[in-house]
C-alpha cells in the first residue's frame, strides 16, 4: 500500500464490528484536527493533587499546554515543560544529565510533590530520549519521598484523552497486589470530577458494595490494590491501555454502557451490582430515584433537541457513548459519529444501540470530513476549537468538544447538564437576531 | 533544557503561521505530527477569525517514522495545492519534523508543483515565534518580489509606500493599520502594498514599485525591509508611531521621504492626549512609578510615552525578545534603569516585586503578576488573550492610538479626585483595607499582605480591634525575614497610611532600617525613612 492510499484512507471502508457485523466503519487517514495526549495533563493534574507532570519536549509542547490551559497557567499549576534546546540534541548522555538537573531544581522548589510524571513528547521520542530509564534512575534517587513514573503524551502516539490512558496505565504496575484471598473489590477507572466520583461512591455504598476504589485517586500516592479479585468499571471510553494493564494483573472488566444519561448510568450501575451479586431489587431501589430524577430533567430539554441532526467530529473517544445518549434519551438523529479511535470491545454495548444508518468514522481526513459536514448540513456539529468558529461562519451551529471533557457530565445528576451543553448552542442560534 | 511553565513566544513555525494566515492566496504545508493543529485555535479563538488558518499539517504518526514520512509530506502538499489552489505555498517543518530531517523544501521542489514552493528553515530549538514570522516574511518577499521592476521617476506622481509588518495574531495590528493609512492619506502618500496582512503572493511581486517602506513592526518586517533596501534602494521609515511624539516624528519622516508637506497631518486635532495629560486631574500622575515589559518595540514606545507624555517615572523596563535588546538597552539607559532582557516570567515577577511600581504595563503575563501583587496594570504588548482582540476600534498607533493609550493606562489607576477622596475618608468603612482598591473591583478583594489566598471580606470597620482571636492582620509583620521588627506603635501608624501606598511605605521603611542597621522600627524610623525617600 502506498502512502497515498493511506492518505486517501477510506479505500477499504468496511470493517465489521464484533457487536454489529453489518456496520461499516469509515476509516480515514490524513490531517487530524485534534490535540495530542499532553493535553490530558490539564485535567489530570487537577485530579491528582500531589502529582507533578514534567513534559520533556519542545517550545511547541509548552506553547500547546499554555494555549490549552488558559488561565490555569497563572495559578502555579503542577505541570511544566523541560524545553529541549539545541545543545540537548547533540548527545544522549548530556540530555539525561540536563534532565536530572531540571528535576532536582523542580523538586527543590516544590517539596509538596509526591509523584512526578516524566511525560514523553514527539521530540523526546524522536530523539529516543529514554524517559523510562530516566524515571528509574531518578526514582532510585528520590524514593520514598517522590515516586517517579513516565508515560508518553506525544502526538505521534496519542490523541487527546489517550494521554490519560497512558498516564493511568503507567500507574498500574505500581499498584499494590490485592491479596489472593481478599474479598472482591470494585475499581472505578478514569479521572472524574470529585463531585461525580462522590455521587458514584454513595450509590455503590447504598447498594452494599463495600470495597470501592478509584483510579486515579485524589492522591496519586494512594494507589488502590489490584489482583484477580478486582472487578473494574471503566468510567471513560478511552482507557484501552489501562484496561489491558489491569487485566494483565488479573483484574476483570465489567462490561456496561458508559454512565451518560439516565440509561447509560443505570446500566453501568446495574452491571456493577450484578458483578457483586447484589440482589436486583436492592440495586433498583438505589438506582431508581436517581434515574427518575435524570429522566425528569431530560424531559424538559427533549423538545429542544428531538429530531435535530448531529455530527461528531473526532476528538476524545467520548463520541460514541454521547451519540448513543443523544439518540436514545433525547431523540436526536445521528448523521456521522467520528472518533479518533474505536475500541470495539469496550464500545460493543454502545455500538449495538446506534441506529443502522449512522455513519461511523474512525480516524480523520479533516478536509474530506468537512466536505461531508457541508453536504450533510447537520443542525449541530461537535468539533474542536480550531474548527468551531470557521463552521459557525459558514452558518453551521457547533458545540465545541473540549467542554465535554472538562465539565462534569457523567451520572444521573449531570445528565441534564450534559444535554444542556448541546441545547444551548441551538437555543442561542435561534435567539440572536443580528 | 529550560524549565518553563509559560512562554512569551511560541515556536518559530507559529510565526510562519501568523504570516500565512495574514495573507490571502498563500498556503502553508507544515510537516508536523498529530497535535500541532492546536495552533489553529490561537487564530480561530483568540483572534476570532472566521476561517481556518491556511495550513495543511502532514500529521505523521509513530508508525510512519523511518518509512514514509517524506511521501506523506509530498502527498499532503499535492493535495493542498489541488484543493486550495494557492498562488504560492510555503513549506517547512515543525520541531519534531525538524528532527526527522525530511527536508520539505527539497521534497517540494522535486515535485514540480504548479506554484512556487518557498522553503522555510526555522530552527525550532534555538529560535522563536517572532523570528519565525520575520524569516518567513523575508523568504516570501525575497522569492516573490519581481527584481526586474523599475520605479518610474518621481516627478508628477504621488509618492508610494509599502506598509510592512502587520500579521495575524498581532497586538492591535488591524487598527494600527487604519491609523497609519489615515496619516498617509493626509500626506498624499499612496499605499503600494500592505504586507503580510491582506496581501496576495502576486501583490508581493510589485513590492519594488514603492518609493520607500514603512516598518510598522520591526520584529516582523525589519529583516525584509533591509533586503528591500539593498535590492530596490527603498529607504525605510523605522520610527514606530506609538505615542504623540513618535507619531509626529513618523509624520515628519514620511513627509521628508515623500517630499510632502507634513503640516496637515501634524495639525490633526484628533489628538486629545496632550490636553488630557495637562488637565489638572492628571497632576497626580506625576512621578507615578511604572514598570514596563513586553516586546521591545512596544516596551520602548511605552517608556517614551510614560516619561514624556504622561510624566511617569519608569522604574523598570524590559523585553522578552533578544533580537531587539540593543534598542531596549538604549532606552533603559535614558530612563536610568537596568534593562531586563529575559523570557523567564519568574525573573520578571521578581523584578516587578523588587521595583515596587504603582503601575505595570506589560503582556498577559504581567497582567497576572500584577493581579497577584495587587498592582494596577494595563496591557501594551503580545502575548495577549482574547479580550485584547477587541471588537471596537482600539489602535496603539497614531493620534487615535495615543488617545486609546491614555485611557487604557490611566483607568486602572485610582483617578486623581478619587484618590483625594480616599485619603480624606480613609477611616470610612467603604475605604477600609478589606474593601480593596476600587479599580480592582473586578477581582477578588485584596488578600491580607498581598498573599494569594482568597479571603472573605472581613467586617470592615476595624478602628477598634476587638479582643479575642483577631482577624487575619491586613499586613502581617515580616517576622520570618529576619529584618527589623516593627514596634506596635509604628505598626499602628503605618496603618494610617492609605492602603495603596502602604506597601511601598513598608518596604521603604524596612529598607531604610536595614541600611541604617536598626533592629527595631519605631515611629522615628518610620518618619526618618519618609524624609529619606521624600521626593
XYZ file of N, CA and C in Angstrom, chain A residues 3-4 6-8 29-36 54 56 58-60 62-64 66-67 70-71 73-77 79-89 95-96 98-99 101-102 105-106 109 122-123 126-127 129 154-159 162 365-368 370-371 374 385-387 389-391 393 402, chain B residues 1-14 27 33-42 44-45 48-53 55-65 68 71-72 75-76 78-79 83-84 94-96 98-100 123-129 343-344 346 364-365 368-369 372 383 385 452:
462
model
N 1.680 5.322 0.402
C 1.253 6.321 1.400
C 0.024 7.065 0.905
N -0.083 7.180 -0.406
C -1.241 7.886 -0.944
C -2.532 7.158 -0.574
N -2.929 5.496 2.024
C -3.179 5.790 3.443
C -3.858 7.134 3.568
N -3.388 8.086 2.803
C -3.994 9.412 2.868
C -5.425 9.354 2.357
N -5.595 8.637 1.259
C -6.946 8.517 0.715
C -7.829 7.793 1.726
N -7.513 8.493 6.989
C -6.193 8.904 7.408
C -5.849 10.177 6.647
N -5.259 11.121 7.326
C -4.906 12.389 6.691
C -4.658 13.405 7.790
N -4.886 14.672 7.494
C -4.698 15.666 8.546
C -5.733 15.464 9.642
N -5.224 15.426 10.871
C -6.118 15.274 12.009
C -6.159 16.576 12.778
N -7.346 17.086 12.969
C -7.510 18.337 13.711
C -7.830 17.965 15.157
N -6.822 17.491 15.860
C -7.030 17.009 17.231
C -5.857 17.444 18.100
N -6.054 17.355 19.399
C -4.975 17.595 20.344
C -4.138 16.330 20.498
N -2.926 16.493 21.004
C -2.124 15.327 21.378
C -2.408 14.991 22.844
N 5.938 16.689 34.329
C 7.028 17.377 33.648
C 7.132 16.845 32.226
N 8.846 16.509 28.785
C 10.157 16.719 28.194
C 9.899 16.906 26.704
N 9.455 20.275 23.407
C 9.955 21.471 22.736
C 9.149 22.683 23.195
N 9.508 23.819 22.669
C 8.744 25.032 22.931
C 7.292 24.865 22.456
N 7.124 24.059 21.396
C 5.771 23.812 20.901
C 4.920 23.147 21.981
N 5.292 23.312 25.233
C 4.992 24.297 26.274
C 3.891 25.243 25.787
N 3.973 25.614 24.525
C 3.003 26.538 23.940
C 1.625 25.895 23.859
N 1.597 24.611 23.524
C 0.323 23.878 23.481
C -0.308 23.854 24.868
N 0.160 25.790 27.349
C -0.238 27.148 27.703
C -1.539 27.538 27.000
N -1.652 27.160 25.738
C -2.865 27.511 24.990
C -4.064 26.721 25.507
N -5.156 27.780 29.343
C -5.775 29.087 29.564
C -5.272 29.736 30.841
N -6.184 30.211 31.635
C -5.774 30.962 32.826
C -5.158 30.077 33.901
N -2.688 28.439 33.836
C -1.243 28.550 33.772
C -0.710 29.566 34.788
N -1.559 30.464 35.238
C -1.102 31.509 36.139
C -1.247 31.136 37.605
N -1.762 29.953 37.871
C -2.070 29.586 39.247
C -1.070 28.574 39.800
N 0.224 28.738 39.535
C 1.233 27.763 39.984
C 0.741 26.357 39.687
N 0.528 26.039 38.429
C -0.009 24.714 38.118
C 1.051 23.649 38.396
N 2.304 21.462 36.534
C 2.907 20.913 35.329
C 3.860 21.950 34.743
N 4.807 21.456 33.968
C 5.779 22.350 33.339
C 6.420 21.596 32.191
N 7.174 22.308 31.390
C 7.883 21.681 30.282
C 9.375 21.901 30.458
N 10.138 20.815 30.307
C 11.589 20.954 30.188
C 11.838 21.104 28.692
N 12.104 22.340 28.277
C 12.206 22.617 26.839
C 13.578 22.205 26.324
N 13.569 21.314 25.341
C 14.820 20.864 24.726
C 15.416 22.023 23.938
N 16.719 22.183 24.093
C 17.401 23.216 23.334
C 18.426 22.557 22.422
N 19.019 23.390 21.591
C 19.930 22.858 20.589
C 20.983 21.938 21.199
N 21.544 22.373 22.339
C 22.644 21.584 22.892
C 22.170 20.246 23.440
N 20.870 20.150 23.776
C 20.352 18.866 24.259
C 20.289 17.834 23.146
N 20.195 18.332 21.914
C 20.047 17.413 20.791
C 21.397 16.820 20.383
N 21.701 14.979 27.558
C 20.274 15.231 27.773
C 19.809 14.611 29.093
N 20.322 13.423 29.391
C 19.946 12.784 30.662
C 20.459 13.611 31.853
N 21.008 16.805 31.859
C 20.186 18.006 31.886
C 18.856 17.722 32.582
N 18.278 16.568 32.273
C 17.006 16.192 32.868
C 17.149 16.054 34.383
N 19.193 17.602 36.225
C 19.350 18.947 36.784
C 17.991 19.626 36.906
N 17.174 19.507 35.854
C 15.853 20.141 35.860
C 14.977 19.525 36.948
N 16.023 20.699 40.397
C 15.606 22.077 40.626
C 14.108 22.140 40.936
N 13.367 21.352 40.175
C 11.921 21.327 40.339
C 11.528 20.792 41.719
N 12.184 23.135 44.501
C 11.230 24.243 44.558
C 9.864 23.799 45.047
N 6.602 14.250 21.263
C 7.126 13.860 19.943
C 8.640 14.076 19.859
N 9.139 15.271 20.195
C 10.588 15.457 20.060
C 11.389 14.494 20.943
N 11.342 11.108 19.257
C 12.100 11.004 18.001
C 13.604 10.978 18.280
N 14.059 11.734 19.267
C 15.491 11.658 19.580
C 15.792 10.466 20.485
N 15.035 9.790 23.553
C 15.440 10.089 24.924
C 14.708 9.084 25.811
N 2.768 12.004 23.584
C 3.148 12.591 22.299
C 2.021 12.484 21.277
N 2.054 13.360 20.316
C 1.086 13.319 19.222
C 1.318 12.143 18.293
N 2.555 11.673 18.214
C 2.779 10.533 17.319
C 2.245 9.242 17.928
N 1.996 9.247 19.241
C 1.474 8.042 19.888
C 0.026 8.191 20.358
N -0.343 9.394 20.780
C -1.627 9.529 21.481
C -2.465 10.695 20.965
N -3.774 10.516 21.027
C -4.726 11.565 20.680
C -5.450 12.023 21.942
N -6.244 10.027 25.125
C -5.356 8.875 25.282
C -4.187 9.203 26.208
N -9.620 12.544 8.074
C -9.031 13.315 6.981
C -9.874 14.571 6.996
N -9.369 15.604 7.652
C -10.250 16.697 8.063
C -10.934 17.382 6.884
N -10.212 17.538 5.779
C -10.829 18.254 4.652
C -12.034 17.470 4.129
N -11.840 16.143 3.987
C -12.939 15.355 3.453
C -14.094 15.287 4.441
N -14.933 17.594 6.517
C -15.654 18.870 6.455
C -16.515 18.953 5.191
N -16.014 18.356 4.112
C -16.846 18.299 2.896
C -18.165 17.583 3.213
N -20.461 19.771 5.267
C -21.103 20.804 4.424
C -22.223 20.198 3.592
N -11.975 23.510 18.802
C -11.998 24.972 18.726
C -11.337 25.519 17.466
N -10.507 24.711 16.824
C -9.904 25.168 15.573
C -10.915 25.191 14.437
N -11.986 24.422 14.585
C -12.980 24.314 13.510
C -14.284 25.031 13.831
N -15.429 28.091 15.121
C -15.773 29.396 14.565
C -15.821 29.388 13.040
N -14.861 28.745 12.350
C -14.978 28.685 10.891
C -16.286 28.026 10.423
N -16.751 27.004 11.121
C -18.018 26.380 10.723
C -19.200 27.291 11.055
N -19.130 30.420 10.980
C -19.116 31.461 9.953
C -19.749 30.965 8.653
N -14.210 20.189 23.560
C -13.338 20.099 24.742
C -14.132 20.264 26.026
N 18.357 22.108 28.778
C 16.912 22.159 28.970
C 16.537 23.363 29.817
N 15.417 23.932 29.459
C 14.959 25.108 30.180
C 13.598 24.764 30.777
N 13.478 24.949 32.074
C 12.215 24.635 32.744
C 11.246 25.798 32.531
N 10.099 25.495 31.962
C 9.177 26.584 31.641
C 7.736 26.193 31.898
N 6.997 27.084 32.507
C 5.549 26.910 32.613
C 4.890 27.768 31.548
N 5.428 28.954 31.373
C 4.807 29.926 30.496
C 5.847 30.437 29.518
N 5.475 30.611 28.276
C 6.420 31.152 27.308
C 5.824 32.414 26.696
N 6.678 33.417 26.541
C 6.217 34.651 25.905
C 5.992 34.450 24.419
N 6.811 33.565 23.827
C 6.683 33.345 22.394
C 6.475 31.863 22.117
N 5.742 31.566 21.061
C 5.588 30.208 20.591
C 6.809 29.812 19.767
N 6.762 28.614 19.202
C 7.858 28.168 18.347
C 7.835 28.925 17.017
N 8.937 28.881 16.268
C 9.012 29.687 15.041
C 7.949 29.340 13.995
N 7.501 28.071 13.945
C 6.509 27.775 12.902
C 5.175 28.463 13.188
N 4.931 28.836 14.442
C 3.730 29.626 14.741
C 3.877 31.035 14.151
N -0.614 29.248 0.957
C -0.899 28.093 1.798
C 0.401 27.579 2.413
N 3.609 16.436 13.469
C 2.842 15.312 13.994
C 1.441 15.741 14.423
N 0.637 14.748 14.738
C -0.695 14.991 15.284
C -0.583 15.882 16.518
N -1.478 16.827 16.645
C -1.483 17.661 17.844
C -1.021 19.079 17.567
N -0.139 19.240 16.566
C 0.354 20.586 16.290
C -0.740 21.507 15.740
N -1.876 20.918 15.381
C -3.008 21.739 14.933
C -3.584 22.592 16.070
N -3.089 22.377 17.278
C -3.569 23.206 18.394
C -3.421 24.684 18.047
N -2.378 24.992 17.256
C -2.089 26.398 16.957
C -3.224 27.048 16.158
N -4.019 26.239 15.450
C -5.161 26.805 14.716
C -6.066 27.604 15.641
N -6.234 27.111 16.861
C -7.228 27.756 17.718
C -6.754 29.094 18.262
N -5.445 29.369 18.155
C -4.990 30.716 18.501
C -5.662 31.724 17.562
N -8.456 31.023 15.496
C -9.921 30.964 15.441
C -10.553 31.420 16.752
N -9.849 31.271 17.860
C -10.440 31.643 19.145
C -9.922 32.978 19.651
N -10.355 35.282 16.929
C -11.743 35.099 16.477
C -11.879 35.116 14.957
N -10.915 34.571 14.252
C -11.006 34.520 12.791
C -12.121 33.572 12.375
N -12.777 33.923 11.306
C -13.923 33.133 10.856
C -13.512 32.049 9.864
N -12.203 32.010 9.546
C -11.724 30.988 8.619
C -10.602 30.203 9.280
N -10.441 28.967 8.862
C -9.298 28.196 9.369
C -8.020 28.792 8.817
N -6.944 28.760 9.601
C -5.668 29.209 9.036
C -5.326 28.349 7.819
N -3.359 26.281 6.597
C -2.234 25.407 6.920
C -2.669 23.954 6.765
N -1.868 23.179 6.043
C -2.096 21.741 5.961
C -0.982 21.056 6.747
N -1.377 20.242 7.693
C -0.404 19.514 8.516
C -0.299 18.082 7.977
N 0.903 17.544 7.967
C 1.038 16.185 7.438
C 0.549 15.127 8.425
N 0.524 15.469 9.712
C 0.037 14.556 10.749
C 0.683 13.167 10.668
N 2.002 13.125 10.804
C 2.634 11.802 10.810
C 2.533 11.177 12.192
N 2.580 9.859 12.198
C 2.449 9.118 13.444
C 3.702 8.283 13.692
N 3.755 7.665 14.863
C 4.936 6.879 15.230
C 5.212 5.802 14.187
N 4.148 5.156 13.706
C 4.371 4.038 12.789
C 4.871 4.489 11.417
N 4.755 5.791 11.120
C 5.258 6.275 9.832
C 6.752 6.549 9.880
N 7.270 6.722 11.102
C 8.652 7.174 11.229
C 9.582 6.179 10.556
N 7.633 6.270 5.558
C 7.030 7.067 4.501
C 6.691 8.506 4.885
N 7.037 10.733 1.857
C 5.930 10.526 0.925
C 4.669 11.223 1.453
N 4.468 11.084 2.765
C 3.321 11.712 3.410
C 3.331 13.217 3.167
N 2.461 13.958 -0.499
C 1.024 13.753 -0.749
C 0.214 14.914 -0.175
N 0.576 15.315 1.031
C -0.155 16.410 1.670
C 0.003 17.687 0.852
N 0.677 17.953 -2.381
C -0.030 17.833 -3.658
C -1.531 18.068 -3.441
N -2.030 17.437 -2.393
C -3.462 17.557 -2.111
C -3.847 18.997 -1.752
N -6.509 21.271 -3.710
C -7.742 21.670 -3.037
C -7.875 23.176 -2.898
N -6.774 23.840 -2.518
C -6.887 25.262 -2.184
C -6.440 26.180 -3.323
N 7.806 21.483 11.581
C 7.693 21.890 12.984
C 8.833 21.208 13.739
N 8.869 21.420 15.051
C 10.043 20.979 15.823
C 10.335 19.488 15.669
N 9.294 18.643 15.657
C 9.524 17.203 15.569
C 10.008 16.822 14.177
N 11.598 18.633 12.198
C 12.969 19.105 12.035
C 13.944 17.988 12.424
N 13.561 17.195 13.390
C 14.439 16.124 13.875
C 14.503 14.946 12.901
N 13.425 14.708 12.150
C 13.462 13.550 11.258
C 14.057 13.891 9.887
N 14.737 27.082 12.690
C 15.332 26.251 13.751
C 14.544 26.347 15.065
N 13.787 25.291 15.352
C 12.839 25.336 16.475
C 13.506 25.278 17.840
N 14.737 24.814 17.864
C 15.362 24.616 19.173
C 16.261 25.781 19.552
N 16.322 26.793 18.687
C 17.128 27.949 19.059
C 16.389 29.268 18.795
N 15.317 29.216 17.985
C 14.615 30.458 17.659
C 13.160 30.368 18.087
N 12.474 31.534 18.004
C 11.095 31.579 18.491
C 10.148 32.238 17.492
N 8.963 32.495 17.979
C 7.841 32.920 17.134
C 8.126 34.167 16.286
N 13.279 35.864 28.987
C 11.993 35.256 28.631
C 11.509 34.366 29.780
N 12.067 34.601 30.956
C 11.672 33.831 32.133
C 10.712 34.672 32.967
N 9.398 34.221 35.727
C 9.691 34.303 37.165
C 10.675 35.440 37.435
N -0.002 39.778 28.785
C -0.954 38.985 29.554
C -0.322 38.461 30.850
N 0.950 38.067 30.747
C 1.644 37.504 31.905
C 1.800 38.549 33.006
N -1.218 39.132 35.023
C -1.456 38.190 36.111
C -0.485 38.398 37.271
N 0.750 38.756 36.946
C 1.716 39.062 38.011
C 1.182 40.243 38.823
N -1.586 39.306 41.087
C -1.055 38.640 42.266
C -0.518 39.630 43.282
N 2.397 38.614 24.233
C 1.191 37.823 24.024
C 0.008 38.345 24.828
N -4.473 37.886 25.507
C -5.567 36.938 25.441
C -6.724 37.549 24.636
N -1.750 35.203 48.065
C -2.670 34.803 47.022
C -3.907 34.089 47.567
